[in-house]
CSV table of C-alpha atoms in Angstrom, one decimal:
chain,number,residue,atom,x,y,z
O,1,MET,CA,30.7,10.8,-11.9
O,2,GLY,CA,29.3,7.3,-10.0
O,3,THR,CA,27.6,4.6,-11.8
O,4,GLU,CA,24.7,5.7,-14.2
O,5,ILE,CA,21.4,4.4,-13.2
O,6,SER,CA,18.4,4.8,-15.9
O,7,VAL,CA,15.3,6.8,-15.4
O,8,PRO,CA,13.2,3.8,-14.2
O,9,GLN,CA,15.7,3.2,-11.6
O,10,ALA,CA,15.7,6.9,-10.7
O,11,ILE,CA,11.8,6.9,-10.1
O,12,ILE,CA,12.4,3.7,-7.9
O,13,LEU,CA,15.0,5.1,-5.9
O,14,LEU,CA,13.0,8.5,-5.4
O,15,MET,CA,9.9,6.5,-4.3
O,16,ASN,CA,12.3,4.7,-1.4
O,17,ILE,CA,13.8,8.0,-0.7
O,18,MET,CA,10.6,9.3,0.4
O,19,ASP,CA,10.2,6.0,2.4
O,20,ASN,CA,13.7,6.5,4.2
O,21,ASP,CA,14.9,3.3,2.5
O,22,HIS,CA,17.8,3.7,-0.4
O,23,MET,CA,17.5,0.4,-1.2
O,24,GLY,CA,21.2,0.0,-1.2
O,25,PHE,CA,22.2,3.1,-3.8
O,26,THR,CA,25.6,4.3,-3.3
O,27,PRO,CA,26.2,8.1,-2.8
O,28,GLN,CA,27.7,8.2,-6.0
O,29,GLU,CA,24.5,6.7,-7.6
O,30,LEU,CA,22.3,9.1,-5.6
O,31,GLU,CA,24.6,11.8,-7.3
O,32,SER,CA,24.4,10.2,-10.7
O,33,PHE,CA,20.4,10.3,-10.2
O,34,TYR,CA,19.9,14.1,-8.8
O,35,ALA,CA,21.9,14.8,-12.5
O,36,GLN,CA,19.6,12.8,-14.2
O,37,GLU,CA,16.3,14.3,-12.2
O,38,GLU,CA,17.1,17.6,-13.9
O,39,ASN,CA,16.3,16.4,-17.4
O,40,MET,CA,12.6,14.1,-16.5
O,41,ASN,CA,9.7,15.7,-17.9
O,42,LEU,CA,7.2,13.0,-16.8
O,43,LEU,CA,6.9,10.8,-13.7
O,44,THR,CA,5.1,7.9,-14.9
O,45,LEU,CA,5.2,4.3,-13.9
O,46,PRO,CA,8.3,2.7,-15.4
O,47,ASN,CA,8.5,-0.2,-17.9
O,48,SER,CA,10.9,-1.9,-16.4
O,49,GLN,CA,9.6,-5.3,-15.2
O,50,SER,CA,12.9,-6.2,-13.3
O,51,LEU,CA,12.8,-3.1,-11.3
O,52,THR,CA,8.8,-2.8,-10.5
O,53,THR,CA,5.9,-4.7,-9.0
O,54,SER,CA,3.6,-4.4,-11.8
O,55,ILE,CA,-0.3,-5.2,-11.4
O,56,ARG,CA,0.4,-8.1,-14.2
O,57,ALA,CA,2.9,-9.7,-12.0
O,58,THR,CA,0.8,-9.2,-8.6
O,59,ALA,CA,-2.4,-10.3,-10.6
O,60,GLN,CA,-0.8,-13.6,-10.9
O,61,VAL,CA,-0.4,-14.5,-7.5
O,62,PHE,CA,-3.5,-13.4,-6.4
O,63,GLU,CA,-5.8,-15.7,-4.8
O,64,ASP,CA,-8.3,-14.5,-2.8
O,65,PRO,CA,-11.7,-14.4,-4.0
O,66,LYS,CA,-12.3,-10.9,-3.5
O,67,SER,CA,-9.2,-10.0,-5.5
O,68,LEU,CA,-10.0,-12.5,-8.3
O,69,ALA,CA,-13.8,-11.0,-8.6
O,70,LEU,CA,-11.9,-7.7,-8.7
O,71,LEU,CA,-9.8,-8.6,-11.6
O,72,ALA,CA,-12.9,-10.3,-13.3
O,73,ARG,CA,-14.6,-6.7,-13.2
O,74,ILE,CA,-11.5,-4.7,-14.6
O,75,GLN,CA,-11.5,-6.9,-17.5
O,76,LYS,CA,-14.8,-6.0,-18.2
O,77,ILE,CA,-14.4,-2.2,-17.7
O,78,ALA,CA,-11.0,-1.9,-19.1
O,79,PRO,CA,-11.6,-2.0,-23.1
O,80,SER,CA,-14.1,0.3,-22.9
O,81,ASP,CA,-13.1,4.3,-22.8
O,82,ALA,CA,-15.2,5.1,-19.5
O,83,ASN,CA,-14.1,7.2,-17.2
O,84,VAL,CA,-13.2,5.1,-13.9
O,85,LEU,CA,-13.1,5.9,-10.2
O,86,ILE,CA,-10.8,3.5,-8.0
O,87,ILE,CA,-11.3,4.0,-4.3
O,88,GLY,CA,-9.3,2.1,-1.8
O,89,GLU,CA,-6.8,3.0,1.4
O,90,THR,CA,-3.4,4.2,0.7
O,91,GLY,CA,-1.0,1.3,0.0
O,92,THR,CA,-3.6,-0.9,-1.6
O,93,GLY,CA,-2.5,-0.4,-5.3
O,94,LYS,CA,-4.6,2.2,-6.9
O,95,GLU,CA,-1.9,3.0,-9.3
O,96,LEU,CA,-1.1,-0.5,-10.3
O,97,ILE,CA,-4.8,-1.1,-10.6
O,98,ALA,CA,-5.2,2.1,-12.9
O,99,ARG,CA,-2.1,0.6,-15.2
O,100,HIS,CA,-3.9,-2.5,-15.2
O,101,VAL,CA,-7.2,-0.9,-16.6
O,102,HIS,CA,-4.7,0.5,-19.2
O,103,ASP,CA,-3.1,-2.2,-20.2
O,104,LEU,CA,-6.2,-4.0,-20.8
O,105,SER,CA,-7.4,-1.4,-23.4
O,106,HIS,CA,-7.2,-0.9,-26.9
O,107,ARG,CA,-4.7,2.4,-25.7
O,108,LYS,CA,-2.0,0.0,-24.3
O,109,GLY,CA,1.3,1.0,-26.0
O,110,LYS,CA,0.3,4.3,-25.6
O,111,PRO,CA,1.6,6.9,-22.8
O,112,PHE,CA,0.3,6.0,-19.2
O,113,VAL,CA,0.7,9.4,-17.3
O,114,ALA,CA,0.4,9.3,-13.3
O,115,VAL,CA,-0.1,12.4,-11.4
O,116,ASN,CA,-0.7,12.8,-7.6
O,117,CYS,CA,-3.2,15.9,-7.3
O,118,GLY,CA,-1.7,16.5,-3.6
O,119,ALA,CA,1.6,17.1,-4.5
O,120,PHE,CA,1.0,20.6,-6.1
O,121,SER,CA,0.1,23.8,-4.3
O,122,GLU,CA,-2.9,25.6,-5.5
O,123,ASN,CA,-1.2,28.0,-7.8
O,124,LEU,CA,0.8,25.2,-9.3
O,125,VAL,CA,-1.6,22.4,-10.3
O,126,GLU,CA,-3.4,24.3,-13.2
O,127,SER,CA,-0.1,24.8,-15.1
O,128,GLU,CA,0.7,21.1,-14.2
O,129,LEU,CA,-2.4,19.5,-15.5
O,130,PHE,CA,-3.1,21.6,-18.4
O,131,GLY,CA,-0.1,23.4,-19.2
O,132,HIS,CA,1.3,27.0,-19.8
O,133,GLU,CA,2.4,29.4,-22.6
O,134,LYS,CA,5.3,31.2,-22.6
O,135,GLY,CA,4.9,34.6,-20.2
O,136,ALA,CA,1.6,33.3,-18.7
O,137,PHE,CA,2.8,34.5,-15.4
O,138,THR,CA,5.9,35.5,-13.7
O,139,GLY,CA,8.8,32.9,-14.1
O,140,ALA,CA,7.4,31.3,-17.5
O,141,PHE,CA,10.1,31.8,-19.5
O,142,ALA,CA,9.2,28.9,-21.9
O,143,ALA,CA,5.8,27.3,-23.1
O,144,LYS,CA,5.3,23.7,-21.3
O,145,THR,CA,3.0,20.8,-22.0
O,146,GLY,CA,0.4,19.7,-19.3
O,147,TRP,CA,0.1,16.2,-18.1
O,148,PHE,CA,-3.0,16.1,-20.0
O,149,GLU,CA,-1.3,17.0,-23.6
O,150,ALA,CA,1.6,14.6,-22.2
O,151,ALA,CA,-1.1,11.6,-21.9
O,152,ASN,CA,-2.8,12.2,-25.5
O,153,GLY,CA,-3.8,9.0,-27.0
O,154,GLY,CA,-3.3,7.1,-24.0
O,155,THR,CA,-4.5,7.5,-20.0
O,156,ILE,CA,-4.2,9.9,-17.4
O,157,PHE,CA,-4.0,8.6,-13.8
O,158,LEU,CA,-5.1,11.4,-11.5
O,159,ASP,CA,-4.1,10.1,-7.6
O,160,GLU,CA,-5.7,11.7,-4.7
O,161,ILE,CA,-8.6,13.6,-6.7
O,162,GLY,CA,-10.3,14.5,-4.0
O,163,ASP,CA,-7.2,16.9,-3.2
O,164,LEU,CA,-8.0,19.5,-6.2
O,165,PRO,CA,-8.9,22.8,-5.5
O,166,LEU,CA,-12.7,23.6,-6.3
O,167,SER,CA,-11.4,26.2,-9.0
O,168,ILE,CA,-9.7,23.4,-10.8
O,169,GLN,CA,-12.5,20.9,-10.7
O,170,VAL,CA,-14.2,23.2,-12.7
O,171,LYS,CA,-11.5,23.4,-15.6
O,172,LEU,CA,-11.1,19.5,-15.1
O,173,LEU,CA,-15.1,19.0,-15.6
O,174,ARG,CA,-14.7,21.1,-18.8
O,175,VAL,CA,-11.9,19.2,-19.9
O,176,LEU,CA,-14.1,15.8,-19.6
O,177,GLN,CA,-16.9,17.3,-21.6
O,178,GLU,CA,-15.2,19.2,-24.7
O,179,ARG,CA,-12.3,17.0,-24.6
O,180,GLU,CA,-9.7,19.8,-25.3
O,181,VAL,CA,-7.5,21.9,-22.7
O,182,VAL,CA,-6.4,25.4,-22.8
O,183,ARG,CA,-3.2,26.3,-21.4
O,184,LEU,CA,-2.9,28.9,-19.0
O,185,GLY,CA,-2.1,32.2,-21.2
O,186,ALA,CA,-3.4,30.6,-24.1
O,187,ARG,CA,-6.6,31.9,-26.4
O,188,LYS,CA,-7.0,28.5,-28.4
O,189,PRO,CA,-7.6,25.1,-27.0
O,190,THR,CA,-6.0,22.3,-27.9
O,191,PRO,CA,-8.2,18.8,-28.8
O,192,ILE,CA,-6.9,15.9,-26.5
O,193,ASP,CA,-8.1,12.3,-26.8
O,194,VAL,CA,-7.1,10.8,-23.0
O,195,ARG,CA,-9.1,8.8,-20.6
O,196,LEU,CA,-9.1,9.5,-17.4
O,197,VAL,CA,-8.9,7.4,-14.2
O,198,ALA,CA,-9.1,8.9,-10.9
O,199,ALA,CA,-8.3,7.5,-7.2
O,200,THR,CA,-9.2,8.6,-3.9
O,201,ASN,CA,-8.7,6.9,-0.4
O,202,VAL,CA,-12.0,8.9,0.9
O,203,ARG,CA,-15.5,8.6,0.3
O,204,LEU,CA,-15.9,11.2,-2.3
O,205,GLU,CA,-19.6,11.3,-1.6
O,206,GLU,CA,-19.2,12.9,1.6
O,207,ALA,CA,-16.3,15.4,0.3
O,208,VAL,CA,-19.7,16.4,-2.2
O,209,LEU,CA,-22.1,16.6,0.8
O,210,ALA,CA,-19.3,18.9,3.1
O,211,GLY,CA,-19.0,21.3,0.1
O,212,ASN,CA,-15.4,20.3,-0.9
O,213,PHE,CA,-16.1,18.4,-4.1
O,214,ARG,CA,-18.2,19.1,-7.1
O,215,GLU,CA,-21.1,17.1,-7.5
O,216,ASP,CA,-21.4,17.0,-11.4
O,217,LEU,CA,-17.9,16.2,-11.2
O,218,PHE,CA,-18.2,13.4,-9.1
O,219,TYR,CA,-20.6,11.9,-11.3
O,220,ARG,CA,-18.6,12.5,-14.5
O,221,LEU,CA,-15.8,10.8,-12.6
O,222,ARG,CA,-17.8,7.7,-11.5
O,223,VAL,CA,-19.2,6.0,-14.7
O,224,ALA,CA,-17.2,2.8,-13.5
O,225,HIS,CA,-15.7,2.8,-10.0
O,226,LEU,CA,-13.6,-0.3,-8.6
O,227,GLU,CA,-13.2,-0.7,-4.9
O,228,ILE,CA,-9.9,-2.2,-3.7
O,229,PRO,CA,-10.4,-4.4,-0.7
O,230,THR,CA,-7.7,-3.6,2.1
O,231,LEU,CA,-5.0,-6.8,2.4
O,232,ARG,CA,-6.5,-7.5,6.0
O,233,ASP,CA,-10.0,-7.8,4.3
O,234,ARG,CA,-8.4,-10.4,1.4
O,235,PRO,CA,-6.2,-13.1,3.6
O,236,GLY,CA,-5.6,-15.4,0.6
O,237,ASP,CA,-3.6,-12.9,-0.8
O,238,ILE,CA,-1.1,-12.4,2.1
O,239,LEU,CA,1.1,-15.3,1.6
O,240,PRO,CA,1.3,-15.4,-2.5
O,241,LEU,CA,2.3,-11.7,-2.2
O,242,ALA,CA,4.7,-12.3,0.4
O,243,GLU,CA,6.2,-15.4,-1.6
O,244,TYR,CA,6.5,-12.8,-4.8
O,245,PHE,CA,8.2,-10.1,-2.9
O,246,VAL,CA,10.4,-12.6,-1.3
O,247,GLY,CA,11.1,-13.7,-5.0
O,248,GLU,CA,11.7,-10.0,-6.5
O,249,TYR,CA,13.9,-8.7,-3.3
O,250,ARG,CA,16.0,-12.0,-3.3
O,251,ARG,CA,17.0,-11.0,-6.9
O,252,ARG,CA,17.9,-7.7,-7.0
O,253,LEU,CA,20.1,-8.6,-3.2
O,254,GLY,CA,21.7,-11.5,-5.3
O,255,TYR,CA,20.6,-14.1,-3.0
O,256,GLY,CA,19.5,-17.5,-3.5
O,257,GLN,CA,16.3,-19.4,-2.5
O,258,ILE,CA,14.7,-18.0,0.5
O,259,GLU,CA,12.2,-20.2,2.6
O,260,ILE,CA,9.1,-18.2,4.6
O,261,ASP,CA,9.1,-20.4,7.8
O,262,GLU,CA,5.8,-21.6,9.5
O,263,ASP,CA,5.9,-19.3,12.2
O,264,ALA,CA,6.9,-16.5,9.8
O,265,GLN,CA,3.7,-17.0,8.0
O,266,ARG,CA,1.6,-17.4,10.5
O,267,LYS,CA,2.8,-14.2,11.8
O,268,LEU,CA,2.4,-12.4,8.4
O,269,LEU,CA,-1.3,-13.9,8.3
O,270,SER,CA,-2.5,-12.6,11.8
O,271,HIS,CA,-1.2,-9.2,11.2
O,272,ALA,CA,-3.8,-6.2,10.6
O,273,TRP,CA,-1.9,-4.5,7.8
O,274,PRO,CA,-2.8,-1.3,8.3
O,275,GLY,CA,-0.4,0.1,5.3
O,276,ASN,CA,-1.7,-2.6,3.0
O,277,ILE,CA,0.5,-4.2,0.0
O,278,ARG,CA,2.8,-1.5,0.7
O,279,GLU,CA,3.9,-2.4,4.3
O,280,LEU,CA,3.6,-5.9,3.4
O,281,GLU,CA,6.5,-5.1,0.7
O,282,ASN,CA,8.7,-3.2,2.9
O,283,ALA,CA,8.2,-5.4,5.4
O,284,ILE,CA,9.5,-8.6,3.5
O,285,HIS,CA,12.2,-6.2,2.0
O,286,HIS,CA,13.2,-5.5,5.4
O,287,ALA,CA,13.2,-9.1,6.7
O,288,LEU,CA,15.4,-10.2,4.0
O,289,LEU,CA,18.1,-7.6,4.6
O,290,ILE,CA,18.4,-9.1,8.2
O,291,CYS,CA,17.6,-12.7,7.9
O,292,LYS,CA,19.9,-15.8,8.2
O,293,ALA,CA,20.6,-18.9,6.4
O,294,ASN,CA,18.2,-18.3,4.0
O,295,ARG,CA,15.2,-18.9,6.0
O,296,LEU,CA,13.2,-16.0,6.9
O,297,ARG,CA,12.1,-16.2,10.3
O,298,SER,CA,9.4,-14.4,12.6
O,299,GLU,CA,11.7,-12.3,14.6
O,300,ASP,CA,12.8,-11.1,11.0
O,301,LEU,CA,9.5,-9.5,10.7
O,302,GLN,CA,9.4,-6.2,11.9
O,303,LEU,CA,5.6,-5.1,11.8
O,304,SER,CA,4.3,-2.2,13.2
O,305,SER,CA,1.6,-1.9,15.8
O,306,ILE,CA,-0.4,1.0,14.6
O,307,GLN,CA,-3.6,-0.7,14.2
O,308,LEU,CA,-3.2,-1.6,18.0
O,309,HIS,CA,-2.7,1.9,18.9
O,310,ARG,CA,-5.5,3.3,16.6
O,311,ALA,CA,-8.0,0.9,18.2
O,312,ARG,CA,-6.6,1.9,21.6
O,313,GLN,CA,-7.1,5.7,21.0
O,314,GLU,CA,-10.9,5.0,19.3
O,315,SER,CA,-11.8,3.0,22.6
O,316,GLY,CA,-11.5,6.7,24.3
O,317,HIS,CA,-10.8,5.1,27.7
O,318,ALA,CA,-8.6,2.8,29.6
O,319,SER,CA,-10.0,-0.3,31.0
O,320,LEU,CA,-8.6,-2.9,33.2
O,321,GLY,CA,-8.6,-5.4,30.2
O,322,ASP,CA,-6.5,-3.4,28.4
O,323,PRO,CA,-2.8,-4.8,29.5
O,324,LEU,CA,-4.3,-8.0,29.0
O,325,GLN,CA,-5.8,-7.3,25.2
O,326,GLN,CA,-2.1,-5.5,24.6
O,327,ALA,CA,-0.1,-8.8,25.5
O,328,LEU,CA,-2.8,-10.7,23.3
O,329,HIS,CA,-2.4,-8.6,20.6
O,330,GLN,CA,1.7,-8.8,20.9
O,331,LEU,CA,1.3,-12.7,20.6
O,332,PHE,CA,-0.9,-12.5,17.7
O,333,GLU,CA,1.7,-10.4,16.0
O,334,ALA,CA,4.7,-12.4,17.0
O,335,GLY,CA,3.0,-15.7,15.4
O,336,HIS,CA,3.7,-18.2,17.9
O,337,SER,CA,3.2,-21.7,17.2
O,338,SER,CA,0.5,-23.7,19.5
O,339,LEU,CA,-0.9,-20.0,20.8
O,340,TYR,CA,-3.6,-21.4,23.0
O,341,GLU,CA,-1.5,-24.0,24.7
O,342,HIS,CA,1.1,-21.6,25.3
O,343,ILE,CA,-1.4,-18.9,26.7
O,344,GLU,CA,-2.6,-21.7,28.8
O,345,ASP,CA,0.6,-22.9,30.3
O,346,THR,CA,1.7,-19.4,31.3
O,347,VAL,CA,-1.5,-18.6,32.8
O,348,ILE,CA,-1.0,-21.8,35.0
O,349,ARG,CA,2.3,-21.6,35.9
O,350,THR,CA,2.4,-17.8,36.7
O,351,ALA,CA,-0.5,-18.1,39.1
O,352,TYR,CA,1.1,-21.5,40.6
O,353,HIS,CA,4.3,-19.1,41.3
O,354,TYR,CA,2.1,-16.3,42.7
O,355,CYS,CA,0.3,-18.6,45.0
O,356,HIS,CA,3.8,-19.7,46.4
O,357,ASN,CA,3.6,-23.3,44.5
O,358,ASN,CA,0.2,-24.1,46.1
O,359,GLN,CA,-1.9,-26.3,44.1
O,360,VAL,CA,-5.4,-25.7,46.0
O,361,GLN,CA,-4.8,-22.1,46.2
O,362,THR,CA,-4.0,-22.0,42.4
O,363,ALA,CA,-7.1,-24.0,41.6
O,364,ARG,CA,-9.0,-21.4,43.6
O,365,LEU,CA,-7.7,-18.5,42.0
O,366,LEU,CA,-8.3,-19.6,38.5
O,367,GLY,CA,-11.5,-21.1,39.0
O,368,VAL,CA,-10.8,-24.7,38.2
O,369,SER,CA,-10.4,-28.2,39.9
O,370,ARG,CA,-7.3,-28.9,41.3
O,371,ASN,CA,-6.9,-32.0,39.2
O,372,ILE,CA,-6.5,-29.6,36.2
O,373,VAL,CA,-3.8,-27.6,37.7
O,374,ARG,CA,-1.8,-30.7,38.7
O,375,ALA,CA,-2.5,-32.3,35.5
O,376,ARG,CA,-1.3,-29.0,33.5
O,377,LEU,CA,1.9,-28.7,35.8
O,378,ILE,CA,2.8,-32.3,35.3
O,379,LYS,CA,2.4,-32.0,31.4
O,380,MET,CA,4.5,-28.9,31.5
O,381,GLY,CA,7.1,-30.6,33.9
O,382,ALA,CA,6.5,-28.2,36.6
O,383,ILE,CA,6.2,-31.2,39.1
O,384,SER,CA,6.5,-34.6,39.3
O,385,ALA,CA,3.8,-36.8,38.8
O,386,LEU,CA,4.5,-38.7,41.9
O,387,LYS,CA,3.9,-35.1,44.1
């Protein structure tokens, strides 16, 4: 058997396998993981600070005013036992925020159980959440503890709560009201003491109006709510988070100090980050794998153009300005220094060549004076000052 890896490592590995990123684990380590996976009963956030990005670690580098306001709100909400509803786009760190709420409460040190409600089929979700007795259904060869019982005394985090079937929403409402669960196939309820933190990347109000989410459950969940801004809406966090991820991954990779150069910083700040913090982390990880001489450069950052394609789709039609806008977006994402001057020089040089090096025609084409064209051509070295 290959090198043994711990359960926290196995969980991190599983998360990265889903992202097509094995983080350098060998086939032997993968084999070891699959062997251990059979014995894993709970999928909670791992506790290893060296292997995970905890909210406490990232909170230390948050600098944007919106993030600081969010953290201040969490400090007020966390000490109570009130249910919390977290709203935010995919990749904004909803699970980490939930863990932070748990860590600031009197339940710290007790179980924190994270469950993705969209990960189970409708006929499995009840058994997973509330447990089942032996013989409750075909294949139930032994009794099983549900996630709520596993979280007893602590916090249960239900991610993508909007994906719960309506039939399960009714039972969840009863659990919250009565503070007890009834296992599938059982006759007696089991008392529980659990705080619920739920999260969604959609507006549950709209799901309520559409008849896909129970209104009474919505109000029960939304005792306290936290809205996580997207990364593009809190630009003050981009560079601090980038530096944090550089530090984390360089240590994992065994690198020395890594510097993010100015062009790379500009590229990071100008990107729209449709995948939020998760996209930033993966971009930094990839960049460190290919960067040279302990310096992370602009060309090392392979950023997505999803936002550009999405904007183009939403426009609904192509216009003559689209190619120019595309080119400008690519320049913005490349993070060139002195971008405005670079664009001006490129426009004048290209127009000058298009007009067969005729300054008068170039000026007429661009709608500027010949003196402006001549001065810029001299400055960029395209013509002599004596010409």
